[in-house]
PDB file of C-alpha atoms in Angstrom:
ATOM      1  CA  MET X   1      -0.075   0.053  -0.001  1.00 57.00           C
ATOM      2  CA  ALA X   2       1.241   3.413  -0.887  1.00 55.00           C
ATOM      3  CA  ALA X   3       3.008   5.448   1.807  1.00 64.00           C
ATOM      4  CA  ILE X   4       1.857   8.840   2.809  1.00 70.00           C
ATOM      5  CA  VAL X   5       3.678  11.574   0.873  1.00 72.00           C
ATOM      6  CA  LEU X   6       4.587  14.745   2.837  1.00 78.00           C
ATOM      7  CA  PRO X   7       4.100  17.977   0.746  1.00 76.00           C
ATOM      8  CA  ALA X   8       7.014  20.386   0.210  1.00 78.00           C
ATOM      9  CA  ASP X   9       5.737  22.967   2.690  1.00 83.00           C
ATOM     10  CA  PRO X  10       3.398  20.941   5.076  1.00 87.00           C
ATOM     11  CA  THR X  11       0.832  22.289   7.521  1.00 90.00           C
ATOM     12  CA  LEU X  12       0.886  20.982  11.184  1.00 91.00           C
ATOM     13  CA  ASP X  13      -1.944  18.623  10.197  1.00 91.00           C
ATOM     14  CA  GLU X  14       0.025  17.182   7.210  1.00 92.00           C
ATOM     15  CA  MET X  15       3.068  16.824   9.348  1.00 93.00           C
ATOM     16  CA  ARG X  16       1.049  15.177  11.962  1.00 94.00           C
ATOM     17  CA  LEU X  17      -0.289  12.474   9.530  1.00 92.00           C
ATOM     18  CA  ALA X  18       3.052  11.839   7.968  1.00 94.00           C
ATOM     19  CA  LEU X  19       4.766  11.556  11.364  1.00 96.00           C
ATOM     20  CA  GLY X  20       1.978   9.322  12.640  1.00 95.00           C
ATOM     21  CA  ALA X  21       2.962   6.735   9.966  1.00 94.00           C
ATOM     22  CA  GLU X  22       6.722   7.109  10.811  1.00 95.00           C
ATOM     23  CA  ILE X  23       6.691   7.104  14.655  1.00 96.00           C
ATOM     24  CA  PRO X  24       5.748   3.416  15.176  1.00 96.00           C
ATOM     25  CA  ALA X  25       9.050   2.375  13.510  1.00 94.00           C
ATOM     26  CA  HIS X  26      10.895   4.199  16.392  1.00 95.00           C
ATOM     27  CA  ALA X  27       8.218   3.633  19.127  1.00 93.00           C
ATOM     28  CA  VAL X  28       9.182  -0.057  18.937  1.00 86.00           C
ATOM     29  CA  PHE X  29      12.488   0.758  20.618  1.00 82.00           C
ATOM     30  CA  ASP X  30      11.824   4.058  22.487  1.00 78.00           C
ATOM     31  CA  GLY X  31       8.221   3.869  23.373  1.00 91.00           C
ATOM     32  CA  TRP X  32       5.626   6.611  22.360  1.00 96.00           C
ATOM     33  CA  ASN X  33       7.575   9.617  23.491  1.00 95.00           C
ATOM     34  CA  ASP X  34       9.533  12.595  22.378  1.00 95.00           C
ATOM     35  CA  ALA X  35      12.609  10.432  21.391  1.00 95.00           C
ATOM     36  CA  ALA X  36      10.630   8.414  18.889  1.00 96.00           C
ATOM     37  CA  LEU X  37       9.024  11.690  17.562  1.00 96.00           C
ATOM     38  CA  VAL X  38      12.380  13.263  17.099  1.00 96.00           C
ATOM     39  CA  MET X  39      13.734  10.270  15.249  1.00 95.00           C
ATOM     40  CA  ALA X  40      10.610  10.099  13.060  1.00 95.00           C
ATOM     41  CA  ALA X  41      11.078  13.819  12.397  1.00 95.00           C
ATOM     42  CA  ASP X  42      14.811  13.410  11.434  1.00 95.00           C
ATOM     43  CA  ALA X  43      13.709  10.494   9.034  1.00 94.00           C
ATOM     44  CA  LEU X  44      11.288  12.667   7.323  1.00 93.00           C
ATOM     45  CA  LYS X  45      13.643  15.735   7.435  1.00 93.00           C
ATOM     46  CA  ILE X  46      11.143  17.688   9.559  1.00 93.00           C
ATOM     47  CA  ASP X  47      12.477  20.282  12.033  1.00 93.00           C
ATOM     48  CA  PRO X  48      12.060  18.471  15.586  1.00 94.00           C
ATOM     49  CA  GLY X  49      10.683  21.707  16.962  1.00 94.00           C
ATOM     50  CA  HIS X  50       7.971  21.776  14.400  1.00 93.00           C
ATOM     51  CA  ALA X  51       7.321  18.251  14.859  1.00 94.00           C
ATOM     52  CA  LYS X  52       6.648  18.692  18.551  1.00 95.00           C
ATOM     53  CA  LEU X  53       4.241  21.506  17.748  1.00 94.00           C
ATOM     54  CA  ALA X  54       2.276  18.997  15.876  1.00 94.00           C
ATOM     55  CA  PHE X  55       1.834  16.845  18.872  1.00 96.00           C
ATOM     56  CA  PRO X  56       0.798  18.918  21.898  1.00 94.00           C
ATOM     57  CA  ASP X  57      -1.138  16.054  23.201  1.00 94.00           C
ATOM     58  CA  GLY X  58       1.967  13.671  23.470  1.00 95.00           C
ATOM     59  CA  ALA X  59       1.814   9.930  23.276  1.00 96.00           C
ATOM     60  CA  LEU X  60      -2.105   9.868  22.680  1.00 97.00           C
ATOM     61  CA  GLY X  61      -1.737  12.380  19.825  1.00 97.00           C
ATOM     62  CA  MET X  62       0.960  10.121  18.298  1.00 97.00           C
ATOM     63  CA  ILE X  63      -1.200   7.015  18.492  1.00 97.00           C
ATOM     64  CA  ASP X  64      -4.098   8.978  17.095  1.00 97.00           C
ATOM     65  CA  ALA X  65      -2.097  10.187  14.176  1.00 97.00           C
ATOM     66  CA  TRP X  66      -0.890   6.612  13.481  1.00 97.00           C
ATOM     67  CA  TYR X  67      -4.434   5.402  13.477  1.00 96.00           C
ATOM     68  CA  ALA X  68      -5.546   8.269  11.143  1.00 95.00           C
ATOM     69  CA  SER X  69      -2.509   7.313   8.768  1.00 94.00           C
ATOM     70  CA  ILE X  70      -3.636   3.764   8.630  1.00 96.00           C
ATOM     71  CA  ASP X  71      -7.177   4.765   7.754  1.00 94.00           C
ATOM     72  CA  THR X  72      -5.709   7.104   4.880  1.00 93.00           C
ATOM     73  CA  ARG X  73      -3.633   4.376   3.458  1.00 94.00           C
ATOM     74  CA  LEU X  74      -6.422   1.740   3.732  1.00 96.00           C
ATOM     75  CA  ALA X  75      -8.886   4.069   1.789  1.00 96.00           C
ATOM     76  CA  ALA X  76      -6.304   4.580  -0.969  1.00 95.00           C
ATOM     77  CA  ALA X  77      -5.825   0.769  -1.333  1.00 96.00           C
ATOM     78  CA  PHE X  78      -9.583   0.046  -1.457  1.00 97.00           C
ATOM     79  CA  PRO X  79     -11.084   2.559  -3.975  1.00 96.00           C
ATOM     80  CA  PRO X  80     -14.888   2.293  -4.680  1.00 95.00           C
ATOM     81  CA  GLU X  81     -14.404   0.357  -7.843  1.00 96.00           C
ATOM     82  CA  ARG X  82     -12.455  -2.414  -6.013  1.00 96.00           C
ATOM     83  CA  ILE X  83     -15.018  -2.548  -3.265  1.00 96.00           C
ATOM     84  CA  ALA X  84     -17.860  -2.794  -5.712  1.00 95.00           C
ATOM     85  CA  GLU X  85     -16.558  -6.090  -6.960  1.00 94.00           C
ATOM     86  CA  MET X  86     -16.690  -7.708  -3.456  1.00 95.00           C
ATOM     87  CA  LYS X  87     -19.430  -9.168  -1.481  1.00 93.00           C
ATOM     88  CA  ILE X  88     -20.057  -7.529   2.017  1.00 90.00           C
ATOM     89  CA  ARG X  89     -18.424 -10.379   3.974  1.00 91.00           C
ATOM     90  CA  GLN X  90     -15.218 -10.094   1.597  1.00 94.00           C
ATOM     91  CA  ARG X  91     -15.157  -6.374   2.113  1.00 95.00           C
ATOM     92  CA  ILE X  92     -15.114  -6.669   5.945  1.00 94.00           C
ATOM     93  CA  ALA X  93     -12.579  -9.555   6.059  1.00 96.00           C
ATOM     94  CA  GLY X  94     -10.406  -7.922   3.382  1.00 96.00           C
ATOM     95  CA  LEU X  95     -10.385  -4.577   5.084  1.00 97.00           C
ATOM     96  CA  VAL X  96      -9.648  -5.992   8.494  1.00 97.00           C
ATOM     97  CA  LEU X  97      -6.823  -8.174   7.256  1.00 97.00           C
ATOM     98  CA  ALA X  98      -5.418  -5.354   5.309  1.00 97.00           C
ATOM     99  CA  ARG X  99      -5.410  -3.207   8.290  1.00 97.00           C
ATOM    100  CA  LEU X 100      -3.421  -5.835  10.160  1.00 97.00           C
ATOM    101  CA  ASP X 101      -0.945  -5.982   7.254  1.00 96.00           C
ATOM    102  CA  LEU X 102      -0.329  -2.256   7.752  1.00 95.00           C
ATOM    103  CA  VAL X 103       0.528  -2.641  11.387  1.00 95.00           C
ATOM    104  CA  ARG X 104       2.328  -5.943  11.141  1.00 95.00           C
ATOM    105  CA  PRO X 105       5.856  -4.339  10.789  1.00 93.00           C
ATOM    106  CA  HIS X 106       5.319  -2.577  14.212  1.00 94.00           C
ATOM    107  CA  LYS X 107       3.648  -5.412  16.282  1.00 94.00           C
ATOM    108  CA  GLN X 108       5.404  -4.293  19.562  1.00 94.00           C
ATOM    109  CA  ALA X 109       4.352  -0.710  18.911  1.00 95.00           C
ATOM    110  CA  VAL X 110       0.698  -1.964  18.655  1.00 96.00           C
ATOM    111  CA  ARG X 111       1.154  -3.625  21.977  1.00 96.00           C
ATOM    112  CA  SER X 112       2.648  -0.488  23.745  1.00 96.00           C
ATOM    113  CA  ALA X 113      -0.087   1.683  22.122  1.00 97.00           C
ATOM    114  CA  LEU X 114      -2.820  -0.602  23.359  1.00 96.00           C
ATOM    115  CA  ALA X 115      -1.187  -0.554  26.971  1.00 96.00           C
ATOM    116  CA  ILE X 116      -1.321   3.239  26.938  1.00 97.00           C
ATOM    117  CA  LEU X 117      -4.829   3.357  25.668  1.00 97.00           C
ATOM    118  CA  ALA X 118      -5.804   0.854  28.303  1.00 96.00           C
ATOM    119  CA  GLN X 119      -5.037   3.179  31.229  1.00 97.00           C
ATOM    120  CA  PRO X 120      -8.131   4.381  33.057  1.00 97.00           C
ATOM    121  CA  ARG X 121      -7.579   8.036  32.152  1.00 97.00           C
ATOM    122  CA  ASN X 122      -7.150   7.228  28.528  1.00 97.00           C
ATOM    123  CA  LEU X 123     -10.270   5.113  28.025  1.00 96.00           C
ATOM    124  CA  PRO X 124     -12.330   7.877  26.429  1.00 96.00           C
ATOM    125  CA  THR X 125      -9.735   8.283  23.754  1.00 96.00           C
ATOM    126  CA  ALA X 126      -9.535   4.537  23.357  1.00 96.00           C
ATOM    127  CA  ALA X 127     -13.301   4.444  22.718  1.00 95.00           C
ATOM    128  CA  LYS X 128     -13.108   7.332  20.249  1.00 96.00           C
ATOM    129  CA  LEU X 129     -10.378   5.668  18.376  1.00 96.00           C
ATOM    130  CA  GLY X 130     -12.195   2.375  18.361  1.00 95.00           C
ATOM    131  CA  TRP X 131     -15.241   4.047  16.867  1.00 95.00           C
ATOM    132  CA  ARG X 132     -13.287   5.934  14.263  1.00 96.00           C
ATOM    133  CA  THR X 133     -11.440   2.742  13.111  1.00 96.00           C
ATOM    134  CA  ALA X 134     -14.942   0.968  12.683  1.00 95.00           C
ATOM    135  CA  ASP X 135     -16.498   3.998  10.984  1.00 95.00           C
ATOM    136  CA  ALA X 136     -13.547   4.233   8.570  1.00 96.00           C
ATOM    137  CA  LEU X 137     -13.907   0.542   7.818  1.00 96.00           C
ATOM    138  CA  TRP X 138     -17.590   0.761   7.143  1.00 95.00           C
ATOM    139  CA  ARG X 139     -17.262   3.989   5.037  1.00 95.00           C
ATOM    140  CA  ILE X 140     -14.636   2.231   2.812  1.00 97.00           C
ATOM    141  CA  ALA X 141     -16.792  -0.754   2.486  1.00 95.00           C
ATOM    142  CA  GLY X 142     -19.465   1.475   1.091  1.00 94.00           C
ATOM    143  CA  ASP X 143     -21.888   1.927   3.912  1.00 90.00           C
ATOM    144  CA  THR X 144     -24.170   4.847   3.638  1.00 84.00           C
ATOM    145  CA  ALA X 145     -26.641   4.087   6.440  1.00 80.00           C
ATOM    146  CA  THR X 146     -27.577   7.178   8.445  1.00 80.00           C
ATOM    147  CA  ASP X 147     -30.436   5.623  10.722  1.00 81.00           C
ATOM    148  CA  PHE X 148     -29.934   3.531  13.779  1.00 82.00           C
ATOM    149  CA  ASN X 149     -28.078   0.854  11.639  1.00 84.00           C
ATOM    150  CA  HIS X 150     -25.213   3.458  11.392  1.00 88.00           C
ATOM    151  CA  TYR X 151     -24.515   3.137  15.061  1.00 89.00           C
ATOM    152  CA  THR X 152     -25.189  -0.626  15.422  1.00 89.00           C
ATOM    153  CA  LYS X 153     -22.860  -1.488  12.525  1.00 89.00           C
ATOM    154  CA  ARG X 154     -20.053   0.484  14.004  1.00 92.00           C
ATOM    155  CA  LEU X 155     -20.445  -0.994  17.523  1.00 91.00           C
ATOM    156  CA  THR X 156     -20.429  -4.628  16.184  1.00 91.00           C
ATOM    157  CA  LEU X 157     -17.538  -3.890  13.868  1.00 92.00           C
ATOM    158  CA  SER X 158     -15.541  -2.096  16.662  1.00 93.00           C
ATOM    159  CA  ALA X 159     -15.987  -5.350  18.781  1.00 92.00           C
ATOM    160  CA  LEU X 160     -15.043  -7.483  15.785  1.00 94.00           C
ATOM    161  CA  TYR X 161     -11.882  -5.608  15.053  1.00 95.00           C
ATOM    162  CA  ALA X 162     -10.802  -5.539  18.702  1.00 94.00           C
ATOM    163  CA  SER X 163     -11.115  -9.176  19.227  1.00 94.00           C
ATOM    164  CA  THR X 164      -9.454 -10.041  15.952  1.00 96.00           C
ATOM    165  CA  LEU X 165      -6.438  -7.612  16.752  1.00 96.00           C
ATOM    166  CA  LEU X 166      -6.028  -9.252  20.239  1.00 95.00           C
ATOM    167  CA  ALA X 167      -6.064 -12.624  18.697  1.00 96.00           C
ATOM    168  CA  TRP X 168      -3.534 -11.515  16.118  1.00 97.00           C
ATOM    169  CA  LEU X 169      -1.130 -10.116  18.753  1.00 96.00           C
ATOM    170  CA  ASP X 170      -0.737 -13.597  20.281  1.00 95.00           C
ATOM    171  CA  ASP X 171      -1.070 -15.581  17.120  1.00 96.00           C
ATOM    172  CA  GLU X 172       1.940 -17.728  16.398  1.00 94.00           C
ATOM    173  CA  SER X 173       0.147 -20.231  13.959  1.00 94.00           C
ATOM    174  CA  GLU X 174       1.242 -20.731  10.488  1.00 94.00           C
ATOM    175  CA  ASP X 175      -0.117 -18.041   8.095  1.00 93.00           C
ATOM    176  CA  GLU X 176      -1.890 -16.619  11.045  1.00 95.00           C
ATOM    177  CA  ILE X 177      -4.633 -19.152  10.639  1.00 96.00           C
ATOM    178  CA  GLU X 178      -5.942 -18.618  14.102  1.00 97.00           C
ATOM    179  CA  THR X 179      -6.416 -14.801  13.647  1.00 97.00           C
ATOM    180  CA  LYS X 180      -8.338 -15.667  10.404  1.00 96.00           C
ATOM    181  CA  SER X 181     -10.416 -18.187  12.161  1.00 96.00           C
ATOM    182  CA  VAL X 182     -11.473 -15.667  14.946  1.00 95.00           C
ATOM    183  CA  LEU X 183     -12.092 -13.148  12.209  1.00 96.00           C
ATOM    184  CA  ASP X 184     -14.314 -15.593  10.235  1.00 94.00           C
ATOM    185  CA  ARG X 185     -16.396 -16.509  13.337  1.00 93.00           C
ATOM    186  CA  ARG X 186     -16.959 -12.969  14.379  1.00 91.00           C
ATOM    187  CA  ILE X 187     -17.919 -11.918  10.815  1.00 92.00           C
ATOM    188  CA  GLY X 188     -20.373 -14.905  10.950  1.00 89.00           C
ATOM    189  CA  ASP X 189     -21.853 -13.427  14.266  1.00 82.00           C
ATOM    190  CA  VAL X 190     -22.215 -10.019  12.792  1.00 78.00           C
ATOM    191  CA  MET X 191     -24.048 -11.315   9.652  1.00 78.00           C
ATOM    192  CA  ARG X 192     -26.424 -13.339  11.856  1.00 78.00           C
ATOM    193  CA  PHE X 193     -27.043 -10.263  13.946  1.00 67.00           C
ATOM    194  CA  GLU X 194     -27.787  -8.162  10.873  1.00 65.00           C
ATOM    195  CA  LYS X 195     -30.213 -10.755   9.619  1.00 67.00           C
ATOM    196  CA  LEU X 196     -31.910 -11.035  12.888  1.00 64.00           C
ATOM    197  CA  LYS X 197     -32.170  -7.267  13.256  1.00 63.00           C
ATOM    198  CA  ALA X 198     -33.758  -7.143   9.819  1.00 61.00           C
ATOM    199  CA  GLN X 199     -36.470  -9.600  10.980  1.00 60.00           C
ATOM    200  CA  PHE X 200     -37.469  -7.325  13.704  1.00 59.00           C
ATOM    201  CA  ALA X 201     -37.235  -4.138  11.684  1.00 58.00           C
ATOM    202  CA  PRO X 202     -40.782  -2.550  11.106  1.00 55.00           C
ATOM    203  CA  HIS X 203     -42.146  -3.078   7.723  1.00 53.00           C
ATOM    204  CA  PRO X 204     -42.553   0.360   5.901  1.00 51.00           C
ATOM    205  CA  ASP X 205     -46.363  -0.558   5.310  1.00 55.00           C
ATOM    206  CA  ARG X 206     -46.795  -1.426   8.997  1.00 52.00           C
ATOM    207  CA  GLN X 207     -45.272   1.702  10.569  1.00 52.00           C
ATOM    208  CA  PHE X 208     -47.730   3.687  12.857  1.00 48.00           C
ATOM    209  CA  SER X 209     -49.384   6.568  10.991  1.00 53.00           C
ATOM    210  CA  VAL X 210     -51.452   9.268  12.916  1.00 49.00           C
ATOM    211  CA  SER X 211     -53.542  10.073   9.853  1.00 52.00           C
ATOM    212  CA  ARG X 212     -54.277   6.348   9.144  1.00 53.00           C
ATOM    213  CA  PHE X 213     -55.257   5.712  12.857  1.00 44.00           C
ATOM    214  CA  LEU X 214     -57.584   8.793  12.931  1.00 49.00           C
ATOM    215  CA  GLY X 215     -59.099   7.816   9.623  1.00 52.00           C
ATOM    216  CA  ARG X 216     -59.920   4.338  10.967  1.00 50.00           C
ATOM    217  CA  LEU X 217     -61.577   5.922  13.995  1.00 50.00           C
ATOM    218  CA  ARG X 218     -63.842   7.892  11.627  1.00 49.00           C
ATOM    219  CA  TYR X 219     -64.344   5.039   9.135  1.00 47.00           C
ATOM    220  CA  PRO X 220     -63.852   1.786  10.920  1.00 47.00           C
ATOM    221  CA  ALA X 221     -62.279  -0.983   9.002  1.00 45.00           C
ATOM    222  CA  ALA X 222     -64.571  -3.999   8.469  1.00 43.00           C
TER     223      ALA X 222
END
């Protein structure tokens, strides 16, 4: 997947995105701190002072920027014409596995990032990032729901991705077959949930109508 290209005269937001993609390579050894940030800045030929200005929120900001850079690269790798050729199950599985491919070179950085996010004071940020990941995956997959389904889909996919990620971190099986097995089972759960939810969704012709109700009071049905 294509790397994020830094413009010649980048804004702080552009620096943040590019640095977010570079910092994990250094956070593996130094952790999510200023040392890793300075090394990433040097690698991208960015002034370290400017780099620090892009991350007033410290480690959480660096992790946030990393996640954002992954979403950007994932969207570029799965344009609408590619997604259109895939069934919904293939879309979700393909996107989740592609996201794991993007973080695979920095597996230890993933562990340390999750440890930071798991701290009680950082749980709101962890929830926000989990939701944003699920939202990005659904949007890339072509989801356009704006009703209640918008929220339920993201909640279920957030749980699916989290369980798959945790399985992947401990997976030592050949070709990561255990991770793929967990992903396949969880997608099956999601698909069954969506079918069950559809069964209980009100039929358009059966929705309550005030005018119809009043009309029946005036002209009772036989």
